[in-house]
mmCIF file of C-alpha atoms in Angstrom:
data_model
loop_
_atom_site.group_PDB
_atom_site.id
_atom_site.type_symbol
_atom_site.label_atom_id
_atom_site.label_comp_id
_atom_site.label_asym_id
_atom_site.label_seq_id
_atom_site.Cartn_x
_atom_site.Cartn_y
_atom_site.Cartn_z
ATOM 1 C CA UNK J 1 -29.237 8.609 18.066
ATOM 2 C CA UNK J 2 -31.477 5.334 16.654
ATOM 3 C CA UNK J 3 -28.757 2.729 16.469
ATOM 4 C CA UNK J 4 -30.876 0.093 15.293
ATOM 5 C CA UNK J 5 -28.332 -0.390 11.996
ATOM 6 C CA UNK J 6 -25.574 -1.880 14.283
ATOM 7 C CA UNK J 7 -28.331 -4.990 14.246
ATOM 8 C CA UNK J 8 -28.156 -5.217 10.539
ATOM 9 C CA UNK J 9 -26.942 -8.509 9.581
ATOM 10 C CA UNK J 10 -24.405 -9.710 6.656
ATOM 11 C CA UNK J 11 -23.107 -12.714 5.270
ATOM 12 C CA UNK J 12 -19.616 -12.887 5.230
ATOM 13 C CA UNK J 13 -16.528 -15.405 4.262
ATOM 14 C CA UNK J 14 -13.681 -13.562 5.689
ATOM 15 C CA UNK J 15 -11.733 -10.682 7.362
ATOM 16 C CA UNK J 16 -8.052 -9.985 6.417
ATOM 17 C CA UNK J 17 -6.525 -7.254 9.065
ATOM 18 C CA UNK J 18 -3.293 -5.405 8.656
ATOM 19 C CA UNK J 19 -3.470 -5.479 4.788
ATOM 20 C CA UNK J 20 -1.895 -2.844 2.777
ATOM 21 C CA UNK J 21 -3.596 -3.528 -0.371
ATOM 22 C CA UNK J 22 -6.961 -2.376 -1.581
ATOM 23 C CA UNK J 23 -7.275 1.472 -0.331
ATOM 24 C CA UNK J 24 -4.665 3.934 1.636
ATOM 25 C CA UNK J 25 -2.774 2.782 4.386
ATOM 26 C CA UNK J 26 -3.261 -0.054 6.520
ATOM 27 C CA UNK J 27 -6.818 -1.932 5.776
ATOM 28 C CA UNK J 28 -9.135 -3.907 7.635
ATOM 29 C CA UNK J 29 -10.854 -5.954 4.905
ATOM 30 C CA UNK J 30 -14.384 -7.546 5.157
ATOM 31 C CA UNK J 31 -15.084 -9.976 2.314
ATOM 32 C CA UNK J 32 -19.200 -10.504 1.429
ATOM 33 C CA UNK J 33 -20.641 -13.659 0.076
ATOM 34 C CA UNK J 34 -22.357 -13.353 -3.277
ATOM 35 C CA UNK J 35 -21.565 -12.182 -6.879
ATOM 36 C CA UNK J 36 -23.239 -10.850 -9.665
ATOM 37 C CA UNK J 37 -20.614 -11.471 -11.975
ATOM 38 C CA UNK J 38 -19.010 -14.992 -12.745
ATOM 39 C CA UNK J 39 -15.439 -13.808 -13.535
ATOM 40 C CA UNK J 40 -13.147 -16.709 -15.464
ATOM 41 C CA UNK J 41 -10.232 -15.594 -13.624
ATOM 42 C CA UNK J 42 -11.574 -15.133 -10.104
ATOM 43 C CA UNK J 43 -9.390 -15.574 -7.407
ATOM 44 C CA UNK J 44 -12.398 -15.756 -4.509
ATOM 45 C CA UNK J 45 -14.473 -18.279 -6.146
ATOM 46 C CA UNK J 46 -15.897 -19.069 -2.644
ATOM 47 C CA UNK J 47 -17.434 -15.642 -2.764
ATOM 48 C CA UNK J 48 -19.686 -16.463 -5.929
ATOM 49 C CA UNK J 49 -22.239 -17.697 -4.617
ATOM 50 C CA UNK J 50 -24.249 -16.235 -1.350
ATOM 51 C CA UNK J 51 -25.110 -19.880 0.089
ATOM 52 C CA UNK J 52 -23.021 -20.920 3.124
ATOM 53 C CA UNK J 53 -20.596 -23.589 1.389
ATOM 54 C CA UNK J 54 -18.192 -26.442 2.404
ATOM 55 C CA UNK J 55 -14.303 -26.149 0.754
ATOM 56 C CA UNK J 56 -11.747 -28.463 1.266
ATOM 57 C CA UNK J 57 -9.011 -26.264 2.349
ATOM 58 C CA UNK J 58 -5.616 -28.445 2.947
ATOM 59 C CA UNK J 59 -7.231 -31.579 2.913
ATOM 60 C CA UNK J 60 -9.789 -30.722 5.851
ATOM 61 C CA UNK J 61 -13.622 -29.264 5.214
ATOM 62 C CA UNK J 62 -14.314 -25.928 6.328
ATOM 63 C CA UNK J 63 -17.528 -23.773 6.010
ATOM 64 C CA UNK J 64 -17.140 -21.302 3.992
ATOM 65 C CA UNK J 65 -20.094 -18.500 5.106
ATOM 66 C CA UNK J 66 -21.156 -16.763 8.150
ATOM 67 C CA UNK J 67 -24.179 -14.261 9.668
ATOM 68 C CA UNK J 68 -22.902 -11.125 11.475
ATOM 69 C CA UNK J 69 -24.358 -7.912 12.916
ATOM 70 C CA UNK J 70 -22.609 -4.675 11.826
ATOM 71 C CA UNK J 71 -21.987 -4.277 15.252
ATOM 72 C CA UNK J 72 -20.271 -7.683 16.009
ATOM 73 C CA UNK J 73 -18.082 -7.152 12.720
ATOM 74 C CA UNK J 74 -17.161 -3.661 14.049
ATOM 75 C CA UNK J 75 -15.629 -5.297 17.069
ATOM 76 C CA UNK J 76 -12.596 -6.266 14.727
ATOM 77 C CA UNK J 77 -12.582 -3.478 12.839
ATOM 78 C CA UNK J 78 -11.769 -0.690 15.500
ATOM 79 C CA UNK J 79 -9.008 -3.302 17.094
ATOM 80 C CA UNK J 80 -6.343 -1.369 14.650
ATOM 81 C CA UNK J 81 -7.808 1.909 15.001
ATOM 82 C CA UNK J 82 -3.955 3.006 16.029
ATOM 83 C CA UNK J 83 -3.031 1.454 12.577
ATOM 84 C CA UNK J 84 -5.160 3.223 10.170
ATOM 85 C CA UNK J 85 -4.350 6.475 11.577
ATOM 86 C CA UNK J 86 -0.394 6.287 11.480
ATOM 87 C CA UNK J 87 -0.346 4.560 8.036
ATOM 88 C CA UNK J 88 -1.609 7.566 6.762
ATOM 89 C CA UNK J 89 -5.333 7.011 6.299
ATOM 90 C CA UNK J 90 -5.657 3.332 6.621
ATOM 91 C CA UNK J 91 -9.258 1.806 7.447
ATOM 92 C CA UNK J 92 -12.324 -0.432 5.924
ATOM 93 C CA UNK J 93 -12.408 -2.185 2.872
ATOM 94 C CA UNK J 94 -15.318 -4.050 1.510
ATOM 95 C CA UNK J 95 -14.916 -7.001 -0.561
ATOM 96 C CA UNK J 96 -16.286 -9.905 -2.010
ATOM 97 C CA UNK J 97 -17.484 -11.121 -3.939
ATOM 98 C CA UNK J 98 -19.738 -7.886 -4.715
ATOM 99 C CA UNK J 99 -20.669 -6.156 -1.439
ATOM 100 C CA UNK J 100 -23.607 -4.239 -3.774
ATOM 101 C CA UNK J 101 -25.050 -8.115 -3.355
ATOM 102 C CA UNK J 102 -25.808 -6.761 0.196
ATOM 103 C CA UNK J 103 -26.720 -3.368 0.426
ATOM 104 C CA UNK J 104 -28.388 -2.596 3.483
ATOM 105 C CA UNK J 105 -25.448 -4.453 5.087
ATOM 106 C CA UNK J 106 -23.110 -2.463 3.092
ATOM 107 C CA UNK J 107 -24.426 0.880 3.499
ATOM 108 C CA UNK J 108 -24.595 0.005 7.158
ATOM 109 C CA UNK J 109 -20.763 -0.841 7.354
ATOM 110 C CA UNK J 110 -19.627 2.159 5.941
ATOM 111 C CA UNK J 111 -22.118 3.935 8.023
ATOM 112 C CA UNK J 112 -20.724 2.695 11.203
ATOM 113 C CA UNK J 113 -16.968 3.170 10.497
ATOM 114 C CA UNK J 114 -17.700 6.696 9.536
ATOM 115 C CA UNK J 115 -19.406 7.110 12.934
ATOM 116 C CA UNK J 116 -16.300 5.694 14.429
ATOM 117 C CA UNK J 117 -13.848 8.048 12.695
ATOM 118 C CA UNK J 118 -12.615 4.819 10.548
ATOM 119 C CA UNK J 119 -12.126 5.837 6.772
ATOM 120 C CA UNK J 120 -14.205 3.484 3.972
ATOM 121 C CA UNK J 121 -13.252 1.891 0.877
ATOM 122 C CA UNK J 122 -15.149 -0.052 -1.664
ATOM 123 C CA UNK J 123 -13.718 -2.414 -3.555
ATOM 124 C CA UNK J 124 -16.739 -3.308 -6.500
ATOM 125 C CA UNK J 125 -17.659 -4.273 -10.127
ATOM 126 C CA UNK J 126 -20.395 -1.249 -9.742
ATOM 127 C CA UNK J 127 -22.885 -3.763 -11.465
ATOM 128 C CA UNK J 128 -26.079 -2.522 -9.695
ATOM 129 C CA UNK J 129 -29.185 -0.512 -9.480
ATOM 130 C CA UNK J 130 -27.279 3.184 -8.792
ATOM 131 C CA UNK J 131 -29.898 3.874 -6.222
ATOM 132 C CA UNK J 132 -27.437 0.665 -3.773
ATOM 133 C CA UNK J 133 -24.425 2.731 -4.769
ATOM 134 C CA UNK J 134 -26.126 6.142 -3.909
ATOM 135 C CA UNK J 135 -27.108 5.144 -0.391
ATOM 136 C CA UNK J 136 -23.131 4.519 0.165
ATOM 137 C CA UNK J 137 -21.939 7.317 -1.088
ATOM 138 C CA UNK J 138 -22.344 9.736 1.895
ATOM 139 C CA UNK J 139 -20.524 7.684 3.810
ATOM 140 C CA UNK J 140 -18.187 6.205 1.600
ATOM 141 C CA UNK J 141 -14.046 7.300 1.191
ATOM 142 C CA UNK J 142 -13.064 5.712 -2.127
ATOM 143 C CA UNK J 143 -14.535 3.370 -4.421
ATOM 144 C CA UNK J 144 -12.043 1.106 -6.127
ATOM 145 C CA UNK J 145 -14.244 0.496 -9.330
ATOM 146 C CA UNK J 146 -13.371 -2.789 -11.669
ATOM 147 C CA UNK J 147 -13.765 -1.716 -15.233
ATOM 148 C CA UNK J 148 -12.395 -5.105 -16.951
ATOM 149 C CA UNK J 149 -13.205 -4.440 -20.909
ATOM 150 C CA UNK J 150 -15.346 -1.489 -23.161
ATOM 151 C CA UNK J 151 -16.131 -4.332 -25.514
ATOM 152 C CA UNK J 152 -19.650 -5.342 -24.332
ATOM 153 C CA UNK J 153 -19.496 -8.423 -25.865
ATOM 154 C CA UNK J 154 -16.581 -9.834 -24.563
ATOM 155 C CA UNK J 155 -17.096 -8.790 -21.381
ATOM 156 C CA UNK J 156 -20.167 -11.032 -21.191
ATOM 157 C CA UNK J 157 -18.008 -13.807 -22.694
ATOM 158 C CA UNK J 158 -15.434 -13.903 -20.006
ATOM 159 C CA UNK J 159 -17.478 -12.527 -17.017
ATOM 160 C CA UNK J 160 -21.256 -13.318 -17.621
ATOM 161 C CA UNK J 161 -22.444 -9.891 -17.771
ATOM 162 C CA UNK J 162 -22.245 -6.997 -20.067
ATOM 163 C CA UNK J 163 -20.686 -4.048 -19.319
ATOM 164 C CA UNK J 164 -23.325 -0.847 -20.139
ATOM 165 C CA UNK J 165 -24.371 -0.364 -16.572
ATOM 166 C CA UNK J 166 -21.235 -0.838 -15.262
ATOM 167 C CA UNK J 167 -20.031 2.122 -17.278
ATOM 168 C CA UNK J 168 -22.858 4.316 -16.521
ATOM 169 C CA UNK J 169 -22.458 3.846 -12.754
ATOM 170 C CA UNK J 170 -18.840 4.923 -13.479
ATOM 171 C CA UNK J 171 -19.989 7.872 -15.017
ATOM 172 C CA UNK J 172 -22.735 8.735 -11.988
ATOM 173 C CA UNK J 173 -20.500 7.772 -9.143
ATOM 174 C CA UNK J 174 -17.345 10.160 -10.837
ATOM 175 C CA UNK J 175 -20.099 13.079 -11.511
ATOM 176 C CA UNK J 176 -21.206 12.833 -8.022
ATOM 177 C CA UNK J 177 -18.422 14.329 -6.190
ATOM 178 C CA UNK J 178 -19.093 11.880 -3.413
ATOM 179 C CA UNK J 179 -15.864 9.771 -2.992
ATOM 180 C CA UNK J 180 -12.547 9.442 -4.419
ATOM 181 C CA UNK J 181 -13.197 7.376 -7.571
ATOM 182 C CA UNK J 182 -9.928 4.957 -8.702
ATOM 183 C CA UNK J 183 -10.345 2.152 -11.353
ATOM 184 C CA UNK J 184 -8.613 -0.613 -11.614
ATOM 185 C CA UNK J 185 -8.317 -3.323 -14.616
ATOM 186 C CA UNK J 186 -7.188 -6.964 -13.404
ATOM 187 C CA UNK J 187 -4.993 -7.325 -16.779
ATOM 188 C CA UNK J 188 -5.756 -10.992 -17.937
ATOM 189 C CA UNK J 189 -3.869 -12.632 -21.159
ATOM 190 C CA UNK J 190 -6.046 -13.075 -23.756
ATOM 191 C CA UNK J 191 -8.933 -11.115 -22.056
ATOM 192 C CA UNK J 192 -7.620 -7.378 -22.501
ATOM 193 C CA UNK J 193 -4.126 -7.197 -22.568
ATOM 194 C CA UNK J 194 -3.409 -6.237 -25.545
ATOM 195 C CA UNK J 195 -2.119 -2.245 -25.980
ATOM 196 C CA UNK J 196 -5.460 -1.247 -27.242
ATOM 197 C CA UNK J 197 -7.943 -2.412 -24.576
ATOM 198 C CA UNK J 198 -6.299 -1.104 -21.925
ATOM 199 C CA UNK J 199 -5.978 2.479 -23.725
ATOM 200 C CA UNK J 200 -9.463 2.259 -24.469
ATOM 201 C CA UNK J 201 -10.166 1.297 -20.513
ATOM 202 C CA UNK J 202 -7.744 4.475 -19.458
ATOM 203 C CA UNK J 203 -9.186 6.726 -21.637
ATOM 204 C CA UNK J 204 -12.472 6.459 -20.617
ATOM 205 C CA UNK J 205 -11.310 6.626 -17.062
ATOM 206 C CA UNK J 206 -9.733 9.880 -18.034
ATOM 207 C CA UNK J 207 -12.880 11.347 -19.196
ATOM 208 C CA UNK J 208 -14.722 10.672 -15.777
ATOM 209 C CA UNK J 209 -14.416 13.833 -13.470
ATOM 210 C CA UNK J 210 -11.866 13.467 -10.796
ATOM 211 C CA UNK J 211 -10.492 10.519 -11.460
ATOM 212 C CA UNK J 212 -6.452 10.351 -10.916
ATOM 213 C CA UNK J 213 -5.278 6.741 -10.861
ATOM 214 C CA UNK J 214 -5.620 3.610 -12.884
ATOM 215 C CA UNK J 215 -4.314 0.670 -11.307
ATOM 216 C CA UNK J 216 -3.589 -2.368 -13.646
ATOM 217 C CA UNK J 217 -3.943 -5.843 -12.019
ATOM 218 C CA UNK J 218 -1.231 -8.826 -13.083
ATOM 219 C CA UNK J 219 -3.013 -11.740 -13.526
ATOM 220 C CA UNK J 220 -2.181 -14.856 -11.387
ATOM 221 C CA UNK J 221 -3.587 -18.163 -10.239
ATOM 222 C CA UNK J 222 -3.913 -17.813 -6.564
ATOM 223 C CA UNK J 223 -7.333 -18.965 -6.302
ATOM 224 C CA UNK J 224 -6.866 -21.820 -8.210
ATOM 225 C CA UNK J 225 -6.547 -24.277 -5.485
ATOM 226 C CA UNK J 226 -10.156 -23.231 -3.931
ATOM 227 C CA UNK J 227 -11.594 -24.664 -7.182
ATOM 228 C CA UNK J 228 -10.220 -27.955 -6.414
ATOM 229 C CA UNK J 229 -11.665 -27.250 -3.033
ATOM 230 C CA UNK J 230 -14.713 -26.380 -3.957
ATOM 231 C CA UNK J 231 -14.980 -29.650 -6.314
ATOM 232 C CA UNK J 232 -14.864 -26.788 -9.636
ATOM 233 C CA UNK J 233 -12.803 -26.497 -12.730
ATOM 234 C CA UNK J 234 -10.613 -23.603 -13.075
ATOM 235 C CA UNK J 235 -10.968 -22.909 -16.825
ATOM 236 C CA UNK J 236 -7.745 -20.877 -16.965
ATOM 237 C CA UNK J 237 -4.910 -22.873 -16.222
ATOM 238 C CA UNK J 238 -3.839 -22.830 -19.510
ATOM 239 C CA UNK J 239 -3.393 -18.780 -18.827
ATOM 240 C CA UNK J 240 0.107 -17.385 -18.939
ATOM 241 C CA UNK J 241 1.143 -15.240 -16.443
ATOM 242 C CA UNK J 242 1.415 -11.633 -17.707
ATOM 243 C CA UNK J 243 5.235 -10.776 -18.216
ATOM 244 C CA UNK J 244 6.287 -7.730 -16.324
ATOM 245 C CA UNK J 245 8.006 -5.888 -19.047
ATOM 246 C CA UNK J 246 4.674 -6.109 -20.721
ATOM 247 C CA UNK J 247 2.891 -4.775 -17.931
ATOM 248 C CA UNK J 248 5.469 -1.809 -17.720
ATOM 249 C CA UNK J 249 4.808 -1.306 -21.489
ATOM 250 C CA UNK J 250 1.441 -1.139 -20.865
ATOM 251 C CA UNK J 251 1.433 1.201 -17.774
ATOM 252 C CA UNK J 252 3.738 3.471 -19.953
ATOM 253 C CA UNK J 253 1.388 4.015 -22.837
ATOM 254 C CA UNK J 254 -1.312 4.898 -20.473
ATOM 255 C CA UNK J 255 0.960 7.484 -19.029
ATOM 256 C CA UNK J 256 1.852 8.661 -22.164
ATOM 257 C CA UNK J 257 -1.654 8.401 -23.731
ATOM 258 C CA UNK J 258 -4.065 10.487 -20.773
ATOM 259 C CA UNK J 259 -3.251 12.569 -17.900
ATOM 260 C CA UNK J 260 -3.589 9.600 -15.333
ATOM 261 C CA UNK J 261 -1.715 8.179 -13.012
ATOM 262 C CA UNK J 262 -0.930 4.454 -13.599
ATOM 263 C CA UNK J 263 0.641 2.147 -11.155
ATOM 264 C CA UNK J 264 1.054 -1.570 -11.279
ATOM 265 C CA UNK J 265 -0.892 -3.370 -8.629
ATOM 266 C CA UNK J 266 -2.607 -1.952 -6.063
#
């Protein structure tokens, strides 16, 4: 077997073990430089941009970027092989950032964790040429697919893109078949919070084929500090944190409104 794509290399920022968020079980999770989106709210604003950076993190510089082989990140990965399999399917995530920044590294991830027995999840805005996505799929689990407004326009406004090809990827990845397809809407005040953008978000979800669950995302400022460190303004510290029994309300009309599952968080 040619195992040349163990040499592929990646740019990375960090890797978070034993996390239990962001796919089944216990995770492994591999954060990627680089963005296509610019996201007001973004709590990895370190990931943004694909150059190797300096942050001051507690009042010392670190660098903020490094070059790996597949094979040299896979060294970590299998560590907590034990721990994926008696959490109940627990394995790699990708993160970022936007891992679709870095295909050939991505699609080479995936490829060796499923060689390894290791289950794969994506975590992604799915704004891409499909034919990145496609060359995952095969070896990809689940794809944890962002979908953070259906109104074009105001998607662009808070996250510098629009939203049309995010959507159709939905739709492609969902009519594929190919992996378990969950979306998830980080639920920002004055972004799409109100009752009738996040129906309009579940609703679509319910449409695509196969899809189950709809996570909604609280809000908070936990990157906030990395600005200062990075020498940025945060633009949303003006932002209220989104009251829980509004977030309940909200999970409750979905659940009332579409046959999906909707959890808080996740």
């Amino acid at each position: 077997m040619n195992r040349d794509y163990l040499k592929t290399r990646g740019r990375i920022f960090d890797i978070q073990r034993y996390s239990i968020h962001d796919g089944q079980g216990i995770r492994t999770i591999v954060f990627l430089k680089g963005c296509f989106l610019r996201c007001r709210w973004c709590c990895n604003p370190e990931s943004q941009s694909r150059e190797i950076e300096t942050m001051i993190v507690a009042g010392k510089k670190k660098v903020i970027g490094r070059d790996v082989t597949v094979e040299e990140v896979m060294e970590t990965v299998v560590k907590d092989r034990i721990y994926y399999r008696t959490s109940g399917g627990g394995g790699l995530t990708l993160s970022g950032g936007e891992s679709l920044c870095q295909p050939e590294f991505t699609r080479d991830m995936f490829r060796a964790a499923k060689e390894t027995g290791i289950s794969t999840a994506l975590e992604s805005t799915a704004y891409s040429d499909y034919d990145r996505i496609e060359a995952i799929l095969p070896y990809l689990d689940q794809y944890l697919l962002d979908i953070k407004h259906m109104d074009s326009a105001k998607h662009k406004e808070y996250t510098g893109v629009a939203n049309e090809r995010i959507l159709a990827n939905a739709r492609r990845i969902a009519a594929s078949g190919q992996t378990r397809l969950s979306i998830r809407v980080p639920t920002v005040p004055g972004f799409n919070d109100k009752p009738e953008e996040i129906l309009a978000i579940a609703r679509f979800a319910d449409q695509l084929p196969g899809v189950k669950t709809i996570h909604l995302l609280p809000y908070h400022r936990l990157g906030q500090d990395k600005y200062d460190g990075l020498g940025r303004d945060y633009g949303m510290k003006e932002t209220p944190l989104p009251d829980g029994e509004k977030m309940q309300t909200l999970a409750r009309l979905v659940r009332e409104n579409t046959s999906l599952e909707c959890r808080i968080g996740g």
